[in-house]
Each structure stands twice: as C-alpha cells, then as structure tokens.
C-alpha cells in the first residue's frame, strides 16, 4: 500500500485501487500529481464495449488506503 505522497510519483502510469475515507472505492490509472492532488484516469464502460476515460482529481487527505494493482498481461 502507498502511504506517503512521494510514493505516488514513482507509480505514475500504473493502475491503482484507492479506498477513500467515505468508503468509496476508485480504480484507475495514475496520471500524475499536482501538488497534494492525485490525478487519476478512471475507465468506465459505456455502450457496447466502448471505454470512456474520466479524469478525476483526488485530494491526498481524502484517501484512506491505496494499492498498486499488479497486471500479468
């Protein structure tokens, strides 16, 4: 799990699972950092196998836990 803000910079481009303090779970690709805000690209499934990418900004103090999702592709 990622605990410090500086750890997020090393994992730019990787898929993350973020649990927020309000118990919401967010999954997506880490696009980068802007100060203490984490920029996440969420994939949402739209109609007929099309995937839309939404950019979501999450403040670091709203995050409870973050896990790096390992891909074996």
mmCIF file with all atom_site columns, N, CA, C and O in Angstrom, residues 12-49:
data_model
loop_
_atom_site.group_PDB
_atom_site.id
_atom_site.type_symbol
_atom_site.label_atom_id
_atom_site.label_alt_id
_atom_site.label_comp_id
_atom_site.label_asym_id
_atom_site.label_entity_id
_atom_site.label_seq_id
_atom_site.pdbx_PDB_ins_code
_atom_site.Cartn_x
_atom_site.Cartn_y
_atom_site.Cartn_z
_atom_site.occupancy
_atom_site.B_iso_or_equiv
_atom_site.pdbx_formal_charge
_atom_site.auth_seq_id
_atom_site.auth_comp_id
_atom_site.auth_asym_id
_atom_site.auth_atom_id
_atom_site.pdbx_PDB_model_num
ATOM 1   N N  . UNK A 1 12 ? 3.526   6.539  -11.253 1.00 0.00 ? 12 UNK A N  1
ATOM 2   C CA . UNK A 1 12 ? 2.787   7.200  -12.328 1.00 0.00 ? 12 UNK A CA 1
ATOM 3   C C  . UNK A 1 12 ? 2.676   6.239  -13.513 1.00 0.00 ? 12 UNK A C  1
ATOM 4   O O  . UNK A 1 12 ? 3.643   5.616  -13.917 1.00 0.00 ? 12 UNK A O  1
ATOM 5   N N  . UNK A 1 13 ? 1.466   6.103  -14.047 1.00 0.00 ? 13 UNK A N  1
ATOM 6   C CA . UNK A 1 13 ? 1.217   5.207  -15.174 1.00 0.00 ? 13 UNK A CA 1
ATOM 7   C C  . UNK A 1 13 ? 0.730   3.830  -14.768 1.00 0.00 ? 13 UNK A C  1
ATOM 8   O O  . UNK A 1 13 ? 0.337   3.039  -15.621 1.00 0.00 ? 13 UNK A O  1
ATOM 9   N N  . UNK A 1 14 ? 0.730   3.525  -13.504 1.00 0.00 ? 14 UNK A N  1
ATOM 10  C CA . UNK A 1 14 ? 0.271   2.205  -13.039 1.00 0.00 ? 14 UNK A CA 1
ATOM 11  C C  . UNK A 1 14 ? -1.189  2.270  -12.612 1.00 0.00 ? 14 UNK A C  1
ATOM 12  O O  . UNK A 1 14 ? -1.721  3.325  -12.299 1.00 0.00 ? 14 UNK A O  1
ATOM 13  N N  . UNK A 1 15 ? -1.814  1.102  -12.578 1.00 0.00 ? 15 UNK A N  1
ATOM 14  C CA . UNK A 1 15 ? -3.203  1.004  -12.144 1.00 0.00 ? 15 UNK A CA 1
ATOM 15  C C  . UNK A 1 15 ? -3.260  0.943  -10.626 1.00 0.00 ? 15 UNK A C  1
ATOM 16  O O  . UNK A 1 15 ? -2.501  0.208  -9.996  1.00 0.00 ? 15 UNK A O  1
ATOM 17  N N  . UNK A 1 16 ? -4.182  1.728  -10.065 1.00 0.00 ? 16 UNK A N  1
ATOM 18  C CA . UNK A 1 16 ? -4.324  1.813  -8.616  1.00 0.00 ? 16 UNK A CA 1
ATOM 19  C C  . UNK A 1 16 ? -5.746  1.500  -8.192  1.00 0.00 ? 16 UNK A C  1
ATOM 20  O O  . UNK A 1 16 ? -6.688  1.693  -8.951  1.00 0.00 ? 16 UNK A O  1
ATOM 21  N N  . UNK A 1 17 ? -5.874  1.026  -6.966  1.00 0.00 ? 17 UNK A N  1
ATOM 22  C CA . UNK A 1 17 ? -7.162  0.877  -6.298  1.00 0.00 ? 17 UNK A CA 1
ATOM 23  C C  . UNK A 1 17 ? -7.088  1.773  -5.066  1.00 0.00 ? 17 UNK A C  1
ATOM 24  O O  . UNK A 1 17 ? -6.242  1.570  -4.198  1.00 0.00 ? 17 UNK A O  1
ATOM 25  N N  . UNK A 1 18 ? -7.948  2.785  -5.025  1.00 0.00 ? 18 UNK A N  1
ATOM 26  C CA . UNK A 1 18 ? -7.920  3.765  -3.949  1.00 0.00 ? 18 UNK A CA 1
ATOM 27  C C  . UNK A 1 18 ? -9.196  3.646  -3.125  1.00 0.00 ? 18 UNK A C  1
ATOM 28  O O  . UNK A 1 18 ? -10.289 3.679  -3.678  1.00 0.00 ? 18 UNK A O  1
ATOM 29  N N  . UNK A 1 19 ? -9.031  3.493  -1.812  1.00 0.00 ? 19 UNK A N  1
ATOM 30  C CA . UNK A 1 19 ? -10.162 3.491  -0.895  1.00 0.00 ? 19 UNK A CA 1
ATOM 31  C C  . UNK A 1 19 ? -10.186 4.853  -0.206  1.00 0.00 ? 19 UNK A C  1
ATOM 32  O O  . UNK A 1 19 ? -9.223  5.224  0.468   1.00 0.00 ? 19 UNK A O  1
ATOM 33  N N  . UNK A 1 20 ? -11.283 5.571  -0.385  1.00 0.00 ? 20 UNK A N  1
ATOM 34  C CA . UNK A 1 20 ? -11.420 6.892  0.211   1.00 0.00 ? 20 UNK A CA 1
ATOM 35  C C  . UNK A 1 20 ? -11.951 6.776  1.636   1.00 0.00 ? 20 UNK A C  1
ATOM 36  O O  . UNK A 1 20 ? -12.469 5.729  2.040   1.00 0.00 ? 20 UNK A O  1
ATOM 37  N N  . UNK A 1 21 ? -11.846 7.846  2.394   1.00 0.00 ? 21 UNK A N  1
ATOM 38  C CA . UNK A 1 21 ? -12.298 7.826  3.789   1.00 0.00 ? 21 UNK A CA 1
ATOM 39  C C  . UNK A 1 21 ? -13.800 7.691  3.926   1.00 0.00 ? 21 UNK A C  1
ATOM 40  O O  . UNK A 1 21 ? -14.294 7.263  4.956   1.00 0.00 ? 21 UNK A O  1
ATOM 41  N N  . UNK A 1 22 ? -14.552 8.025  2.861   1.00 0.00 ? 22 UNK A N  1
ATOM 42  C CA . UNK A 1 22 ? -16.007 7.842  2.894   1.00 0.00 ? 22 UNK A CA 1
ATOM 43  C C  . UNK A 1 22 ? -16.415 6.463  2.371   1.00 0.00 ? 22 UNK A C  1
ATOM 44  O O  . UNK A 1 22 ? -17.550 6.249  1.985   1.00 0.00 ? 22 UNK A O  1
ATOM 45  N N  . UNK A 1 23 ? -15.456 5.517  2.346   1.00 0.00 ? 23 UNK A N  1
ATOM 46  C CA . UNK A 1 23 ? -15.646 4.105  1.971   1.00 0.00 ? 23 UNK A CA 1
ATOM 47  C C  . UNK A 1 23 ? -15.909 3.885  0.478   1.00 0.00 ? 23 UNK A C  1
ATOM 48  O O  . UNK A 1 23 ? -16.269 2.797  0.076   1.00 0.00 ? 23 UNK A O  1
ATOM 49  N N  . UNK A 1 24 ? -15.709 4.898  -0.345  1.00 0.00 ? 24 UNK A N  1
ATOM 50  C CA . UNK A 1 24 ? -15.833 4.737  -1.793  1.00 0.00 ? 24 UNK A CA 1
ATOM 51  C C  . UNK A 1 24 ? -14.544 4.121  -2.326  1.00 0.00 ? 24 UNK A C  1
ATOM 52  O O  . UNK A 1 24 ? -13.450 4.449  -1.878  1.00 0.00 ? 24 UNK A O  1
ATOM 53  N N  . UNK A 1 25 ? -14.658 3.196  -3.299  1.00 0.00 ? 25 UNK A N  1
ATOM 54  C CA . UNK A 1 25 ? -13.502 2.564  -3.916  1.00 0.00 ? 25 UNK A CA 1
ATOM 55  C C  . UNK A 1 25 ? -13.395 3.060  -5.352  1.00 0.00 ? 25 UNK A C  1
ATOM 56  O O  . UNK A 1 25 ? -14.364 3.006  -6.110  1.00 0.00 ? 25 UNK A O  1
ATOM 57  N N  . UNK A 1 26 ? -12.201 3.545  -5.711  1.00 0.00 ? 26 UNK A N  1
ATOM 58  C CA . UNK A 1 26 ? -11.950 4.101  -7.034  1.00 0.00 ? 26 UNK A CA 1
ATOM 59  C C  . UNK A 1 26 ? -10.805 3.326  -7.668  1.00 0.00 ? 26 UNK A C  1
ATOM 60  O O  . UNK A 1 26 ? -9.803  3.058  -7.011  1.00 0.00 ? 26 UNK A O  1
ATOM 61  N N  . UNK A 1 27 ? -10.970 2.951  -8.934  1.00 0.00 ? 27 UNK A N  1
ATOM 62  C CA . UNK A 1 27 ? -9.907  2.251  -9.660  1.00 0.00 ? 27 UNK A CA 1
ATOM 63  C C  . UNK A 1 27 ? -9.573  3.036  -10.916 1.00 0.00 ? 27 UNK A C  1
ATOM 64  O O  . UNK A 1 27 ? -10.455 3.588  -11.560 1.00 0.00 ? 27 UNK A O  1
ATOM 65  N N  . UNK A 1 28 ? -8.290  3.056  -11.250 1.00 0.00 ? 28 UNK A N  1
ATOM 66  C CA . UNK A 1 28 ? -7.882  3.754  -12.457 1.00 0.00 ? 28 UNK A CA 1
ATOM 67  C C  . UNK A 1 28 ? -6.376  3.842  -12.564 1.00 0.00 ? 28 UNK A C  1
ATOM 68  O O  . UNK A 1 28 ? -5.634  3.317  -11.735 1.00 0.00 ? 28 UNK A O  1
ATOM 69  N N  . UNK A 1 29 ? -5.925  4.521  -13.619 1.00 0.00 ? 29 UNK A N  1
ATOM 70  C CA . UNK A 1 29 ? -4.501  4.691  -13.882 1.00 0.00 ? 29 UNK A CA 1
ATOM 71  C C  . UNK A 1 29 ? -4.046  6.032  -13.329 1.00 0.00 ? 29 UNK A C  1
ATOM 72  O O  . UNK A 1 29 ? -4.698  7.049  -13.545 1.00 0.00 ? 29 UNK A O  1
ATOM 73  N N  . UNK A 1 30 ? -2.939  6.019  -12.613 1.00 0.00 ? 30 UNK A N  1
ATOM 74  C CA . UNK A 1 30 ? -2.389  7.239  -12.042 1.00 0.00 ? 30 UNK A CA 1
ATOM 75  C C  . UNK A 1 30 ? -1.770  8.074  -13.161 1.00 0.00 ? 30 UNK A C  1
ATOM 76  O O  . UNK A 1 30 ? -0.799  7.670  -13.782 1.00 0.00 ? 30 UNK A O  1
ATOM 77  N N  . UNK A 1 31 ? -2.370  9.235  -13.423 1.00 0.00 ? 31 UNK A N  1
ATOM 78  C CA . UNK A 1 31 ? -1.889  10.108 -14.495 1.00 0.00 ? 31 UNK A CA 1
ATOM 79  C C  . UNK A 1 31 ? -0.796  11.046 -14.001 1.00 0.00 ? 31 UNK A C  1
ATOM 80  O O  . UNK A 1 31 ? 0.046   11.464 -14.783 1.00 0.00 ? 31 UNK A O  1
ATOM 81  N N  . UNK A 1 32 ? -0.796  11.382 -12.723 1.00 0.00 ? 32 UNK A N  1
ATOM 82  C CA . UNK A 1 32 ? 0.239   12.262 -12.196 1.00 0.00 ? 32 UNK A CA 1
ATOM 83  C C  . UNK A 1 32 ? -0.171  12.921 -10.897 1.00 0.00 ? 32 UNK A C  1
ATOM 84  O O  . UNK A 1 32 ? -1.196  12.586 -10.304 1.00 0.00 ? 32 UNK A O  1
ATOM 85  N N  . UNK A 1 33 ? 0.638   13.876 -10.481 1.00 0.00 ? 33 UNK A N  1
ATOM 86  C CA . UNK A 1 33 ? 0.400   14.623 -9.253  1.00 0.00 ? 33 UNK A CA 1
ATOM 87  C C  . UNK A 1 33 ? 0.397   16.114 -9.558  1.00 0.00 ? 33 UNK A C  1
ATOM 88  O O  . UNK A 1 33 ? 1.147   16.575 -10.410 1.00 0.00 ? 33 UNK A O  1
ATOM 89  N N  . UNK A 1 34 ? -0.451  16.837 -8.864  1.00 0.00 ? 34 UNK A N  1
ATOM 90  C CA . UNK A 1 34 ? -0.478  18.293 -8.945  1.00 0.00 ? 34 UNK A CA 1
ATOM 91  C C  . UNK A 1 34 ? -0.523  18.817 -7.514  1.00 0.00 ? 34 UNK A C  1
ATOM 92  O O  . UNK A 1 34 ? -1.591  18.980 -6.936  1.00 0.00 ? 34 UNK A O  1
ATOM 93  N N  . UNK A 1 35 ? 0.642   19.040 -6.938  1.00 0.00 ? 35 UNK A N  1
ATOM 94  C CA . UNK A 1 35 ? 0.707   19.451 -5.541  1.00 0.00 ? 35 UNK A CA 1
ATOM 95  C C  . UNK A 1 35 ? 0.300   18.307 -4.637  1.00 0.00 ? 35 UNK A C  1
ATOM 96  O O  . UNK A 1 35 ? 0.914   17.245 -4.664  1.00 0.00 ? 35 UNK A O  1
ATOM 97  N N  . UNK A 1 36 ? -0.759  18.489 -3.844  1.00 0.00 ? 36 UNK A N  1
ATOM 98  C CA . UNK A 1 36 ? -1.260  17.409 -2.988  1.00 0.00 ? 36 UNK A CA 1
ATOM 99  C C  . UNK A 1 36 ? -2.519  16.777 -3.561  1.00 0.00 ? 36 UNK A C  1
ATOM 100 O O  . UNK A 1 36 ? -3.285  16.141 -2.852  1.00 0.00 ? 36 UNK A O  1
ATOM 101 N N  . UNK A 1 37 ? -2.709  16.925 -4.875  1.00 0.00 ? 37 UNK A N  1
ATOM 102 C CA . UNK A 1 37 ? -3.861  16.343 -5.564  1.00 0.00 ? 37 UNK A CA 1
ATOM 103 C C  . UNK A 1 37 ? -3.376  15.245 -6.506  1.00 0.00 ? 37 UNK A C  1
ATOM 104 O O  . UNK A 1 37 ? -2.422  15.435 -7.265  1.00 0.00 ? 37 UNK A O  1
ATOM 105 N N  . UNK A 1 38 ? -4.020  14.082 -6.443  1.00 0.00 ? 38 UNK A N  1
ATOM 106 C CA . UNK A 1 38 ? -3.689  12.945 -7.289  1.00 0.00 ? 38 UNK A CA 1
ATOM 107 C C  . UNK A 1 38 ? -4.623  12.953 -8.489  1.00 0.00 ? 38 UNK A C  1
ATOM 108 O O  . UNK A 1 38 ? -5.842  13.040 -8.332  1.00 0.00 ? 38 UNK A O  1
ATOM 109 N N  . UNK A 1 39 ? -4.055  12.864 -9.691  1.00 0.00 ? 39 UNK A N  1
ATOM 110 C CA . UNK A 1 39 ? -4.842  12.853 -10.923 1.00 0.00 ? 39 UNK A CA 1
ATOM 111 C C  . UNK A 1 39 ? -4.966  11.402 -11.372 1.00 0.00 ? 39 UNK A C  1
ATOM 112 O O  . UNK A 1 39 ? -3.973  10.735 -11.644 1.00 0.00 ? 39 UNK A O  1
ATOM 113 N N  . UNK A 1 40 ? -6.212  10.919 -11.448 1.00 0.00 ? 40 UNK A N  1
ATOM 114 C CA . UNK A 1 40 ? -6.483  9.525  -11.763 1.00 0.00 ? 40 UNK A CA 1
ATOM 115 C C  . UNK A 1 40 ? -7.345  9.448  -13.011 1.00 0.00 ? 40 UNK A C  1
ATOM 116 O O  . UNK A 1 40 ? -8.318  10.179 -13.148 1.00 0.00 ? 40 UNK A O  1
ATOM 117 N N  . UNK A 1 41 ? -6.981  8.548  -13.939 1.00 0.00 ? 41 UNK A N  1
ATOM 118 C CA . UNK A 1 41 ? -7.787  8.277  -15.131 1.00 0.00 ? 41 UNK A CA 1
ATOM 119 C C  . UNK A 1 41 ? -8.669  7.074  -14.839 1.00 0.00 ? 41 UNK A C  1
ATOM 120 O O  . UNK A 1 41 ? -8.186  5.956  -14.761 1.00 0.00 ? 41 UNK A O  1
ATOM 121 N N  . UNK A 1 42 ? -9.961  7.313  -14.689 1.00 0.00 ? 42 UNK A N  1
ATOM 122 C CA . UNK A 1 42 ? -10.898 6.222  -14.437 1.00 0.00 ? 42 UNK A CA 1
ATOM 123 C C  . UNK A 1 42 ? -11.414 5.677  -15.754 1.00 0.00 ? 42 UNK A C  1
ATOM 124 O O  . UNK A 1 42 ? -11.704 6.438  -16.668 1.00 0.00 ? 42 UNK A O  1
ATOM 125 N N  . UNK A 1 43 ? -11.534 4.367  -15.849 1.00 0.00 ? 43 UNK A N  1
ATOM 126 C CA . UNK A 1 43 ? -12.151 3.749  -17.017 1.00 0.00 ? 43 UNK A CA 1
ATOM 127 C C  . UNK A 1 43 ? -13.577 3.382  -16.665 1.00 0.00 ? 43 UNK A C  1
ATOM 128 O O  . UNK A 1 43 ? -13.823 2.689  -15.690 1.00 0.00 ? 43 UNK A O  1
ATOM 129 N N  . UNK A 1 44 ? -14.510 3.873  -17.459 1.00 0.00 ? 44 UNK A N  1
ATOM 130 C CA . UNK A 1 44 ? -15.905 3.499  -17.267 1.00 0.00 ? 44 UNK A CA 1
ATOM 131 C C  . UNK A 1 44 ? -16.380 2.810  -18.521 1.00 0.00 ? 44 UNK A C  1
ATOM 132 O O  . UNK A 1 44 ? -16.052 3.224  -19.634 1.00 0.00 ? 44 UNK A O  1
ATOM 133 N N  . UNK A 1 45 ? -17.126 1.756  -18.352 1.00 0.00 ? 45 UNK A N  1
ATOM 134 C CA . UNK A 1 45 ? -17.644 1.022  -19.504 1.00 0.00 ? 45 UNK A CA 1
ATOM 135 C C  . UNK A 1 45 ? -18.908 1.711  -19.996 1.00 0.00 ? 45 UNK A C  1
ATOM 136 O O  . UNK A 1 45 ? -19.859 1.894  -19.255 1.00 0.00 ? 45 UNK A O  1
ATOM 137 N N  . UNK A 1 46 ? -18.873 2.081  -21.245 1.00 0.00 ? 46 UNK A N  1
ATOM 138 C CA . UNK A 1 46 ? -20.029 2.720  -21.861 1.00 0.00 ? 46 UNK A CA 1
ATOM 139 C C  . UNK A 1 46 ? -20.754 1.682  -22.714 1.00 0.00 ? 46 UNK A C  1
ATOM 140 O O  . UNK A 1 46 ? -20.640 0.483  -22.485 1.00 0.00 ? 46 UNK A O  1
ATOM 141 N N  . UNK A 1 47 ? -21.450 2.138  -23.693 1.00 0.00 ? 47 UNK A N  1
ATOM 142 C CA . UNK A 1 47 ? -22.253 1.245  -24.524 1.00 0.00 ? 47 UNK A CA 1
ATOM 143 C C  . UNK A 1 47 ? -21.364 0.370  -25.396 1.00 0.00 ? 47 UNK A C  1
ATOM 144 O O  . UNK A 1 47 ? -20.368 0.819  -25.951 1.00 0.00 ? 47 UNK A O  1
ATOM 145 N N  . UNK A 1 48 ? -21.728 -0.877 -25.538 1.00 0.00 ? 48 UNK A N  1
ATOM 146 C CA . UNK A 1 48 ? -21.157 -1.836 -26.484 1.00 0.00 ? 48 UNK A CA 1
ATOM 147 C C  . UNK A 1 48 ? -19.627 -1.862 -26.491 1.00 0.00 ? 48 UNK A C  1
ATOM 148 O O  . UNK A 1 48 ? -18.999 -1.577 -27.496 1.00 0.00 ? 48 UNK A O  1
ATOM 149 N N  . UNK A 1 49 ? -19.053 -2.211 -25.377 1.00 0.00 ? 49 UNK A N  1
ATOM 150 C CA . UNK A 1 49 ? -17.612 -2.425 -25.233 1.00 0.00 ? 49 UNK A CA 1
ATOM 151 C C  . UNK A 1 49 ? -16.751 -1.184 -25.452 1.00 0.00 ? 49 UNK A C  1
ATOM 152 O O  . UNK A 1 49 ? -15.547 -1.287 -25.575 1.00 0.00 ? 49 UNK A O  1
#
